[in-house]
PDB file of C-alpha atoms in Angstrom:
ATOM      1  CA  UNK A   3    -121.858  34.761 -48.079  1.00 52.00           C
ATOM      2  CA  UNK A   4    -118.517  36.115 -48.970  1.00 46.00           C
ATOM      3  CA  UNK A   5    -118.921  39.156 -47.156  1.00 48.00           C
ATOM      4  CA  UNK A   6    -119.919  37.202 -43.499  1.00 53.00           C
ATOM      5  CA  UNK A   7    -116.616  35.610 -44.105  1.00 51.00           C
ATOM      6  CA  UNK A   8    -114.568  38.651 -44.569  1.00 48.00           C
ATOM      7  CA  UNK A   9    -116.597  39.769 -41.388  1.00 49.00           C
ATOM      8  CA  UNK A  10    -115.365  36.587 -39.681  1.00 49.00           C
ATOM      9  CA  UNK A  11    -111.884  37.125 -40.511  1.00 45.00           C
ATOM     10  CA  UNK A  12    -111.431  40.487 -39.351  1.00 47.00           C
ATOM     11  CA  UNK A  13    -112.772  39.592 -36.361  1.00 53.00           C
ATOM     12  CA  UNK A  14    -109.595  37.538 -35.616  1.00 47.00           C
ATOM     13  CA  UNK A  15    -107.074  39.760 -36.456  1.00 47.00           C
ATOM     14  CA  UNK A  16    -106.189  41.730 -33.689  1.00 51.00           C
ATOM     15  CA  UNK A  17    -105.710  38.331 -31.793  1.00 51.00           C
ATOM     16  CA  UNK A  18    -103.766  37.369 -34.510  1.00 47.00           C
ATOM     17  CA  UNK A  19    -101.510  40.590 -34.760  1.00 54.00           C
ATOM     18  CA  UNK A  20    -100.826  40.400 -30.571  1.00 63.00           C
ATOM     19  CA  UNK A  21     -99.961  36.929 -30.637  1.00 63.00           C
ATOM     20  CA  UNK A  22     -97.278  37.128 -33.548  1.00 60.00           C
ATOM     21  CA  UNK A  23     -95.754  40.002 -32.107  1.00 61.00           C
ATOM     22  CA  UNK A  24     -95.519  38.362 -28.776  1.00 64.00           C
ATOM     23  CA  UNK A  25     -93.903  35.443 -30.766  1.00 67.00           C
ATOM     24  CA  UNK A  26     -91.266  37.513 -32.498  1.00 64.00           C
ATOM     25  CA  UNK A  27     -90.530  39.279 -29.021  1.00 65.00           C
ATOM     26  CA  UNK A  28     -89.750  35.804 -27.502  1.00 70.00           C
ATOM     27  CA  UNK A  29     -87.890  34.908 -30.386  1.00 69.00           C
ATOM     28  CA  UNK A  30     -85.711  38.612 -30.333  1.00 63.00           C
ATOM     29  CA  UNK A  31     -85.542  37.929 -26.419  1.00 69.00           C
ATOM     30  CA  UNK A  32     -83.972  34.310 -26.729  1.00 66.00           C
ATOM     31  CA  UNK A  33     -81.347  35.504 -29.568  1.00 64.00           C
ATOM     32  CA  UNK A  34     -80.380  38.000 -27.668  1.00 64.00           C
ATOM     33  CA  UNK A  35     -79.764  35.799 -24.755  1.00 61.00           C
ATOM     34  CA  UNK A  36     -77.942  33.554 -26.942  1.00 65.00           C
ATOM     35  CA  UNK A  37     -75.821  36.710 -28.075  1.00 60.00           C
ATOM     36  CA  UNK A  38     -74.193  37.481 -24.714  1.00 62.00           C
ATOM     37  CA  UNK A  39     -73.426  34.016 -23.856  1.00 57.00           C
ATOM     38  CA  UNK A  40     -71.667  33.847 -26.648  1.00 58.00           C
ATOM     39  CA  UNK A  41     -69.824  37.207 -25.958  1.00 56.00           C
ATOM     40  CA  UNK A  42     -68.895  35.841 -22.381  1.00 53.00           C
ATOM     41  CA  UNK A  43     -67.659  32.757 -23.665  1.00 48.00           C
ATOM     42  CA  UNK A  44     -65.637  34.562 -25.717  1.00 47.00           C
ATOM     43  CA  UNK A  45     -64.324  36.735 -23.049  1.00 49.00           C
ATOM     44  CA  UNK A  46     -63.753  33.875 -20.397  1.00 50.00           C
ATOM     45  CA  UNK A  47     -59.976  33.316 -20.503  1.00 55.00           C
ATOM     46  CA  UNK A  48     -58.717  30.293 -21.781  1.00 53.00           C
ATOM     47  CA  UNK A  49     -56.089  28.147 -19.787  1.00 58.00           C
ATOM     48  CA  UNK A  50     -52.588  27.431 -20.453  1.00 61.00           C
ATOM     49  CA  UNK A  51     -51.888  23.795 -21.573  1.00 58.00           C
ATOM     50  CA  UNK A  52     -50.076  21.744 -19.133  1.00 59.00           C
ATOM     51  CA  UNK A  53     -46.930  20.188 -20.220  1.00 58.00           C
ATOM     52  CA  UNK A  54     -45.448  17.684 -18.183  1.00 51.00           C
ATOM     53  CA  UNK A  55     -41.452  16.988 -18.887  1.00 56.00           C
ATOM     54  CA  UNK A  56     -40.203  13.386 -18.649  1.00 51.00           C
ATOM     55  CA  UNK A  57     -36.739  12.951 -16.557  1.00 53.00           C
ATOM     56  CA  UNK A  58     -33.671  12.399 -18.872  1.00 54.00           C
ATOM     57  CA  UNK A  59     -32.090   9.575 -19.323  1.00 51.00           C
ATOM     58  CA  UNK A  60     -28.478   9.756 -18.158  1.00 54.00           C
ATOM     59  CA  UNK A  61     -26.543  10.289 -21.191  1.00 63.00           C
ATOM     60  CA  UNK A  62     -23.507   7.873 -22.456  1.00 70.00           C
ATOM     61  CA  UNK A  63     -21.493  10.843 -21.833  1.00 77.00           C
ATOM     62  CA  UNK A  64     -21.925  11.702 -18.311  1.00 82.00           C
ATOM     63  CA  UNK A  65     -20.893   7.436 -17.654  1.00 80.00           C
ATOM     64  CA  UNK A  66     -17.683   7.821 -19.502  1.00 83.00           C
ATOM     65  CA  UNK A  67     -17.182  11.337 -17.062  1.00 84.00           C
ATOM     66  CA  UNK A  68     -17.581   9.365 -13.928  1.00 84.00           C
ATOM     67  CA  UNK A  69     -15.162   6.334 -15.692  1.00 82.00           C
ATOM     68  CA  UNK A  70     -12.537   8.690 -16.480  1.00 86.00           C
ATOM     69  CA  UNK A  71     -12.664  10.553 -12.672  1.00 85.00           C
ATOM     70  CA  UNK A  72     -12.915   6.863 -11.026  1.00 87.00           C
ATOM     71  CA  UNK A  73      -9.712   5.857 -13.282  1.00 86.00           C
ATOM     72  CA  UNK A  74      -8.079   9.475 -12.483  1.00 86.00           C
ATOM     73  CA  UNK A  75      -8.106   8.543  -8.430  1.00 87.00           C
ATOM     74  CA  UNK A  76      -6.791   5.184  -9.303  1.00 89.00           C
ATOM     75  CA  UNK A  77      -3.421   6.640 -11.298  1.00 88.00           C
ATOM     76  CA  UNK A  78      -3.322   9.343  -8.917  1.00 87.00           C
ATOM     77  CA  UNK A  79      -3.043   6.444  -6.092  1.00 86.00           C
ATOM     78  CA  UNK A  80      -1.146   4.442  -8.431  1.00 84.00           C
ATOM     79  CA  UNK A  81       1.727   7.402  -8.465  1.00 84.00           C
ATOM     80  CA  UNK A  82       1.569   8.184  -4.467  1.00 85.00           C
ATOM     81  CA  UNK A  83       2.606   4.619  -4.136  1.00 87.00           C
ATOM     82  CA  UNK A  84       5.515   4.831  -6.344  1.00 87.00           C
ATOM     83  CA  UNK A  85       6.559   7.776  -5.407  1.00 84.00           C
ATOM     84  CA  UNK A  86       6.923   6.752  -1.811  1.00 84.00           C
ATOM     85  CA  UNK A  87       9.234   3.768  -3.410  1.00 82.00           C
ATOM     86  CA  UNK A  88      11.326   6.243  -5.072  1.00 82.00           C
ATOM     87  CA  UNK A  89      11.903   8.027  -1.931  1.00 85.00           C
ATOM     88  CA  UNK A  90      11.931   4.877  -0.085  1.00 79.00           C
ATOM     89  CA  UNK A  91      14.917   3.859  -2.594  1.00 79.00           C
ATOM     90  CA  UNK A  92      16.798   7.213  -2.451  1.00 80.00           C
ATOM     91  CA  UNK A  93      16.799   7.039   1.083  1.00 77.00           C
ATOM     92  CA  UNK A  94      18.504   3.667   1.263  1.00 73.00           C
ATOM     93  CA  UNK A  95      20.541   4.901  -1.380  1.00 74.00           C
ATOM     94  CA  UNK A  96      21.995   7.881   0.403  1.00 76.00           C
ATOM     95  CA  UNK A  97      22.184   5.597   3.431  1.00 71.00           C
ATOM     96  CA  UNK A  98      24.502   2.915   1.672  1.00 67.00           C
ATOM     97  CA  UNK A  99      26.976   5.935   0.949  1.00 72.00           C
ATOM     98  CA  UNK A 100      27.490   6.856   3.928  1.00 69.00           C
ATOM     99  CA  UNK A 101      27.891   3.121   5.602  1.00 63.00           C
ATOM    100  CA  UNK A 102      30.231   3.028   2.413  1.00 63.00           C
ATOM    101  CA  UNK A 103      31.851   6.210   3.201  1.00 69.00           C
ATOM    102  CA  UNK A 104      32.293   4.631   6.700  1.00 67.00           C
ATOM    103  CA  UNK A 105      33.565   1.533   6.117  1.00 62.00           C
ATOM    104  CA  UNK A 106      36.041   3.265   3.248  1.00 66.00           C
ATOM    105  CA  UNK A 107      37.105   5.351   6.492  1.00 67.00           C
ATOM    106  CA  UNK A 108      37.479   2.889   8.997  1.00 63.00           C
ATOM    107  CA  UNK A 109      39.368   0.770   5.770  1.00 59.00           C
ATOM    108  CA  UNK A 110      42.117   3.820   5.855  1.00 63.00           C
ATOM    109  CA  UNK A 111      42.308   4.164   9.822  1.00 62.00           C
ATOM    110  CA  UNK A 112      43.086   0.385   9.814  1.00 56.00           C
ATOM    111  CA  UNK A 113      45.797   0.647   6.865  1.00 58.00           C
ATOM    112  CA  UNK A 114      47.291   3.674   8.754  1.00 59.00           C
ATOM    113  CA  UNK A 115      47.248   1.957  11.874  1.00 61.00           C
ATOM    114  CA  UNK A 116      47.783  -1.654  11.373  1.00 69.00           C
ATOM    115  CA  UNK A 117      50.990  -2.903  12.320  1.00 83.00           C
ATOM    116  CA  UNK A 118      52.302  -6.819  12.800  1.00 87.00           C
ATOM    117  CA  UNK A 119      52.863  -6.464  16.868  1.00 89.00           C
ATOM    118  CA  UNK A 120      49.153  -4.114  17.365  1.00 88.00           C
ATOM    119  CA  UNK A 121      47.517  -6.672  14.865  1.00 89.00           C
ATOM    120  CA  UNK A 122      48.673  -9.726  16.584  1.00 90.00           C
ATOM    121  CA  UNK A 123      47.741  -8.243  20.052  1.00 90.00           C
ATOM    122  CA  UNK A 124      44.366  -7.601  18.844  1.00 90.00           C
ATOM    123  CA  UNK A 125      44.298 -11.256  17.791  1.00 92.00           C
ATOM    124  CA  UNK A 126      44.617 -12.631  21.212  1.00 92.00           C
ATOM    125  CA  UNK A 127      42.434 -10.422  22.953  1.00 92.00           C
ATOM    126  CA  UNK A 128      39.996 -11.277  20.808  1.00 93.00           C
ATOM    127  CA  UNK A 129      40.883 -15.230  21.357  1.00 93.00           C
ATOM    128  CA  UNK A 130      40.595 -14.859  24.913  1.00 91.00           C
ATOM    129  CA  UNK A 131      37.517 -13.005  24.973  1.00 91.00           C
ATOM    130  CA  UNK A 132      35.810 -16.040  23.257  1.00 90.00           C
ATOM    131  CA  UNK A 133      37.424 -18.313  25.310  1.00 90.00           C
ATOM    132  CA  UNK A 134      36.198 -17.054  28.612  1.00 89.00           C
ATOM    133  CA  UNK A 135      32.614 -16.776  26.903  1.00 87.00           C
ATOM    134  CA  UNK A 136      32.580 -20.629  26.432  1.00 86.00           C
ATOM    135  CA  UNK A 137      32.527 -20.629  29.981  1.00 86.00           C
ATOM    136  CA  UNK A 138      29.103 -18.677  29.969  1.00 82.00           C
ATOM    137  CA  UNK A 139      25.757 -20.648  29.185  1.00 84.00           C
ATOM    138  CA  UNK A 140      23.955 -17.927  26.482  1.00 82.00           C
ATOM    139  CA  UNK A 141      21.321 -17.814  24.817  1.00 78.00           C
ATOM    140  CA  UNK A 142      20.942 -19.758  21.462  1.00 71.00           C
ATOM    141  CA  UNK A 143      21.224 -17.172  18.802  1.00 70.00           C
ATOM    142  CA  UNK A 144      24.114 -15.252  20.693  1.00 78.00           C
ATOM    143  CA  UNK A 145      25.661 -18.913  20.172  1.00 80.00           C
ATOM    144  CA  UNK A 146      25.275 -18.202  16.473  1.00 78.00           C
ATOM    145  CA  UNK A 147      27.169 -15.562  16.827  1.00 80.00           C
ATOM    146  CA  UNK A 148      29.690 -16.599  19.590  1.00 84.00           C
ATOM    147  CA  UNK A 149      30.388 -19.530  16.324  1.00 82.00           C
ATOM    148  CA  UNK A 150      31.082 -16.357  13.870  1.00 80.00           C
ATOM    149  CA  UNK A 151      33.304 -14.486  15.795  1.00 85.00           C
ATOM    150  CA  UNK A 152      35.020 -17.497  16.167  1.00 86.00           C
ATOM    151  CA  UNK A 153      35.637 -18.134  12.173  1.00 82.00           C
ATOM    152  CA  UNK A 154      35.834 -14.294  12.130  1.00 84.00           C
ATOM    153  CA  UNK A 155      38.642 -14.218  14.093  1.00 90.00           C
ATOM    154  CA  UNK A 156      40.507 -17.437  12.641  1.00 89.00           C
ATOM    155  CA  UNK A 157      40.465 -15.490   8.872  1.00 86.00           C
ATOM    156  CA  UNK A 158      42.345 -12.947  10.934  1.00 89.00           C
ATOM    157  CA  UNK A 159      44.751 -15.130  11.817  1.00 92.00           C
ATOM    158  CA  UNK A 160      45.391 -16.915   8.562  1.00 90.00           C
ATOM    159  CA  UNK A 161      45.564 -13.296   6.876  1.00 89.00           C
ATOM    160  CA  UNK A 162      48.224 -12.412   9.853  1.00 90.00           C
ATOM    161  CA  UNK A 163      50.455 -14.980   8.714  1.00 92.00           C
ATOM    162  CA  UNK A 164      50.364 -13.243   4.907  1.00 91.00           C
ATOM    163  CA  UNK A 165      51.339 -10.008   6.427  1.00 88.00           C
ATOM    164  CA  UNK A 166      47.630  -8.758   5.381  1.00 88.00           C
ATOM    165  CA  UNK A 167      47.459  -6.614   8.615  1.00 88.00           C
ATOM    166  CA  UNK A 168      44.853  -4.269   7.597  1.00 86.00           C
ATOM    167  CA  UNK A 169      42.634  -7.312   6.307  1.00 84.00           C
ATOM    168  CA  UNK A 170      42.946  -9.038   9.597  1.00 88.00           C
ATOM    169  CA  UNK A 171      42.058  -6.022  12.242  1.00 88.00           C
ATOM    170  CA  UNK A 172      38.968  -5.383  10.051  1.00 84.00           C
ATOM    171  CA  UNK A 173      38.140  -8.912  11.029  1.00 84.00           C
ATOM    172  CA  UNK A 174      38.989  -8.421  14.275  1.00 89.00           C
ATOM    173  CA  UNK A 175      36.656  -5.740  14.644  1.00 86.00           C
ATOM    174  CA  UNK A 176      34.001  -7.767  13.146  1.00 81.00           C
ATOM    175  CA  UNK A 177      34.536 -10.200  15.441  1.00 86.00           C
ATOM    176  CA  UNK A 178      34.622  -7.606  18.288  1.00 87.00           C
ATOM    177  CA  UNK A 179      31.598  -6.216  17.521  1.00 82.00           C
ATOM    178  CA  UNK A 180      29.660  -9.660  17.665  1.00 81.00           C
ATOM    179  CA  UNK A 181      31.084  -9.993  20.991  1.00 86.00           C
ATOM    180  CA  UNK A 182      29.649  -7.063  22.285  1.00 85.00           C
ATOM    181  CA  UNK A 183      26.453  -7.948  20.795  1.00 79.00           C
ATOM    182  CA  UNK A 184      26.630 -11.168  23.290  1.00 82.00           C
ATOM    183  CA  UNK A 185      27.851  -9.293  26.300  1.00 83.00           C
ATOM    184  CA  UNK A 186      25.511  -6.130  25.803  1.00 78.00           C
ATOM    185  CA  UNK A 187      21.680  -7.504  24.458  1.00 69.00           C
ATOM    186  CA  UNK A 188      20.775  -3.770  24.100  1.00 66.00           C
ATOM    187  CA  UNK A 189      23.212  -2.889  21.642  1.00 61.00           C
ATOM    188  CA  UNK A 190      21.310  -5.685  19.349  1.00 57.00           C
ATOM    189  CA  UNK A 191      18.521  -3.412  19.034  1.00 54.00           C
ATOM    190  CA  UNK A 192      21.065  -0.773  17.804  1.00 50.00           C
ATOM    191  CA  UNK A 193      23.016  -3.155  15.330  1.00 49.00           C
ATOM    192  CA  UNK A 194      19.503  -3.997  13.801  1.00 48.00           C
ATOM    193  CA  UNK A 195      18.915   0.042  12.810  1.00 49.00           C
ATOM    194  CA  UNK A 196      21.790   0.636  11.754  1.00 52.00           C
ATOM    195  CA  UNK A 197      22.024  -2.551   9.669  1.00 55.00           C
ATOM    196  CA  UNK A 198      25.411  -3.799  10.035  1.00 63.00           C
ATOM    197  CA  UNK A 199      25.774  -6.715   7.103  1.00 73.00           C
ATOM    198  CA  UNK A 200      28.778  -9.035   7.810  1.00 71.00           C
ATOM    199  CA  UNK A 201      29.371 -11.498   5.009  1.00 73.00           C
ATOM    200  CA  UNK A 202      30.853 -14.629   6.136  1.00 71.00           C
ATOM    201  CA  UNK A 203      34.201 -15.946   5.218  1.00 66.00           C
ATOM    202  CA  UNK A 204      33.366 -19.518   6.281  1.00 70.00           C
ATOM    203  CA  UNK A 205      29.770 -20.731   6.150  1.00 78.00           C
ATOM    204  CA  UNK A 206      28.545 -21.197   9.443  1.00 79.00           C
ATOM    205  CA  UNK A 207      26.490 -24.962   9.659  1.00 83.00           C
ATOM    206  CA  UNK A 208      22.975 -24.492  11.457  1.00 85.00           C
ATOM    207  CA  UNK A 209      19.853 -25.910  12.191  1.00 87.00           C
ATOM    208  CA  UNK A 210      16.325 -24.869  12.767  1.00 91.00           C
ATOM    209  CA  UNK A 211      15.095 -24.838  15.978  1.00 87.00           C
ATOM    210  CA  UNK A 212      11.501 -24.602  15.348  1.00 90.00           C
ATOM    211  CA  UNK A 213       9.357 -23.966  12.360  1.00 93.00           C
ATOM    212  CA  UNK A 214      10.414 -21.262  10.261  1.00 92.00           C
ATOM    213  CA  UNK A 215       9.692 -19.210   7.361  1.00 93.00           C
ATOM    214  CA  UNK A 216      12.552 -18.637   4.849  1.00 94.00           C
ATOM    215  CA  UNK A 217      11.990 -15.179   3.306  1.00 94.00           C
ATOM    216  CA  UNK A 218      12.974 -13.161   0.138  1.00 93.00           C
ATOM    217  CA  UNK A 219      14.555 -10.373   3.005  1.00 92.00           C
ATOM    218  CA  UNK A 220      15.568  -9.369   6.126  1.00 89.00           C
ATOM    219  CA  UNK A 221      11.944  -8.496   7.215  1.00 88.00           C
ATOM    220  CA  UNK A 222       8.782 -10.261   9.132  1.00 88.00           C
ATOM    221  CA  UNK A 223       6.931  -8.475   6.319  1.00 90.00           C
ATOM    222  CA  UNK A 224       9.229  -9.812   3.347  1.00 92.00           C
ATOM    223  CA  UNK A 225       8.022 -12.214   1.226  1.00 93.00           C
ATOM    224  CA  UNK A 226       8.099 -16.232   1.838  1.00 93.00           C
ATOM    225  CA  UNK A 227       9.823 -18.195  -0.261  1.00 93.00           C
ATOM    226  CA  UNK A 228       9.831 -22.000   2.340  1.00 92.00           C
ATOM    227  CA  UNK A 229       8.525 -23.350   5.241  1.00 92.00           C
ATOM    228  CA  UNK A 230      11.289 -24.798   7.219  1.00 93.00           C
ATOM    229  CA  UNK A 231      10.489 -27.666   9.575  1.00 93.00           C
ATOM    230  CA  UNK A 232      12.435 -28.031  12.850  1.00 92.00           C
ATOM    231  CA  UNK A 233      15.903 -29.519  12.647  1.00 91.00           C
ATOM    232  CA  UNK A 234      16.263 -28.324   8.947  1.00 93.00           C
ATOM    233  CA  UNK A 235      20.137 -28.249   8.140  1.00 91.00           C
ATOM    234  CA  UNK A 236      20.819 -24.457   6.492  1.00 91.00           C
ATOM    235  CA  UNK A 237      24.478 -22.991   5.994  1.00 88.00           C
ATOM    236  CA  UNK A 238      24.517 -19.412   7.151  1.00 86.00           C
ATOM    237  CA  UNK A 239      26.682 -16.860   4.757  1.00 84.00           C
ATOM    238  CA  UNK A 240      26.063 -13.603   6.387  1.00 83.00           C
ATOM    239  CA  UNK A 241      24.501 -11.519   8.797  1.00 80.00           C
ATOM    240  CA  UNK A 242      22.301  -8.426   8.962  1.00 80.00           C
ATOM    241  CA  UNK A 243      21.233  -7.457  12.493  1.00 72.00           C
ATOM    242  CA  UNK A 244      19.134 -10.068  13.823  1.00 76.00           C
ATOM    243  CA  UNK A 245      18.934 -11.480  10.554  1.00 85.00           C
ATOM    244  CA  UNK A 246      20.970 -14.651   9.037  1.00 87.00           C
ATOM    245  CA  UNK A 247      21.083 -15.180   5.082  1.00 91.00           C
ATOM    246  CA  UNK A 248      21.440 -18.608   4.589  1.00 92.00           C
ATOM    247  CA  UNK A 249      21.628 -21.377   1.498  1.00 89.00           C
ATOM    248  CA  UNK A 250      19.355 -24.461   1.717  1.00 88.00           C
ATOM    249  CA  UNK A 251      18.792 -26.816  -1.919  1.00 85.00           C
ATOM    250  CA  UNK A 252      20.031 -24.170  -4.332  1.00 86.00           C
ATOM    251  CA  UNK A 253      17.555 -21.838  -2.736  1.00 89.00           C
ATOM    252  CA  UNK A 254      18.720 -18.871  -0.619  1.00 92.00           C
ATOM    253  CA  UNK A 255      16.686 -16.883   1.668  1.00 94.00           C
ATOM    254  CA  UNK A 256      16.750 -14.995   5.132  1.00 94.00           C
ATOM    255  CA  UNK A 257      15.848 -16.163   8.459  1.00 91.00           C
ATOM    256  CA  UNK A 258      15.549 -14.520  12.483  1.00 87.00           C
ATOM    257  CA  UNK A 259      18.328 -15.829  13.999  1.00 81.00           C
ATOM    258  CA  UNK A 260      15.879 -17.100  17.181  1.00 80.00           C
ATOM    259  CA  UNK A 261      14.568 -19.862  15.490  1.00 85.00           C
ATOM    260  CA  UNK A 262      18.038 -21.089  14.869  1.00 84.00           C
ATOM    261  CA  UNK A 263      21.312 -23.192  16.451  1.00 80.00           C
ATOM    262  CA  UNK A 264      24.403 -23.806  15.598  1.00 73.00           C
ATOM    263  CA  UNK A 265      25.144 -27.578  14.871  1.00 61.00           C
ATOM    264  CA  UNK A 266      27.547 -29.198  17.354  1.00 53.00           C
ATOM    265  CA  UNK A 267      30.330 -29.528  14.975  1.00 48.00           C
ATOM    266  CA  UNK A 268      30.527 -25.847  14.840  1.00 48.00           C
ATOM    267  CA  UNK A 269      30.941 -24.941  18.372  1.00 47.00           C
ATOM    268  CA  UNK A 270      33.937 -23.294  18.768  1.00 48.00           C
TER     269      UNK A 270
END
């Protein structure tokens, strides 16, 4: 019995010997697979991470950079503006001398040349110029000024009589020079740039014609200090060019002598 089943056994063994080599071979075959694609995972290269920066914020210092430039410009405009004063200022200064220098001139020339009979000559021309221009109908503001060469020249005659000869002849020629203002309307353009103040011995009595702005200067840009209605009473105290500077209420101010008259009582 025992040796039939020896017999049997044997008789499977070469089947049995084929099949579990054929099973180790598959077993070899799929590790070795395995093996290379690990290896080429290994050798596949491996991609850089990707890194993706977020902006910056502007920083507290680059604000206070564009504060400071922004305030920079503004001081820089700041000192153009005063500069241009200070020139502005020096030029009126240096053109005061010289009006000085030209009045102190014309102050000696009159001293030097001032005498009773050439003083009282030059009173009565003057008186007779004036009296023929009463004759003439002119304009409203040369009537303003027809009324101060008329108080012009009566200070000349008072400081005649006092044997002030040099006094009076500067009067004179204040007076003269309104005149030619009247008789010549170009020359008023010319009397305006080169400023000629006169200050008024006697204050002359007007009244608005119109509407009017009482200002801080001789200027349309100057500042405004009133509003003048028509037929407000001022008293005129002197004269720049076209300009009158006149007293009204404890306030004083200047106004273009166009858009005044003289009163009635003041006509010469």
């Amino acid at each position: 019995m025992e040796i039939n089943n020896m017999k049997f056994l044997f008789s499977f063994a070469p089947t049995f010997s084929t099949r579990l080599i054929n099973s180790l071979l598959t077993r070899f075959t799929l590790c070795l697979f395995t093996l290379s694609l690990i290896g080429c995972a290994f050798h596949e290269p491996v991609p850089n991470p990707i890194t993706v920066t977020a902006p910056e914020a502007p920083s507290q210092d680059e604000g206070l950079r564009k504060e400071i430039d922004r305030l920079e410009k503004i001081i820089a405009e700041k000192d153009k503006i005063i500069n241009n004063q200070n020139i502005r200022q020096e030029n009126q200064a240096q053109t005061l001398q010289k009006v000085n220098k030209e009045a102190t001139r014309t102050q000696i020339k009159l001293h030097r040349l001032a005498t009773k009979p050439s003083t009282a000559s030059a009173i009565a021309e003057t008186e007779v110029i004036l009296e023929n221009l009463k004759q003439v109908q002119i304009p409203a503001a040369d009537k303003i000024l027809q009324v101060q060469a008329h108080h012009l020249v009566e200070t000349a005659s008072v400081l005649f009589t006092q044997d002030q000869f040099a006094s009076a002849m500067n009067y004179i020629a204040q007076a003269k020079h309104l005149i030619d203002l009247i008789t010549h309307p170009g020359n008023k353009k010319t009397s305006d740039e080169n400023n000629h103040f006169f200050e008024f011995n006697t204050p002359i009595q007007l009244h608005t014609r119109t509407n009017v702005n009482l200002r801080t200067s001789p200027s349309a840009d100057a500042k405004v200090i009133s509003a003048l209605k028509k037929d407000t009473a001022v008293s005129a105290n002197a004269s720049l060019g076209s300009w009158l500077r006149v007293h009204l209420d404890q306030k004083q101010g200047w106004l273009f002598s166009a858009g005044l008259e003289a009163r009635e009582n003041n006509d010469p």
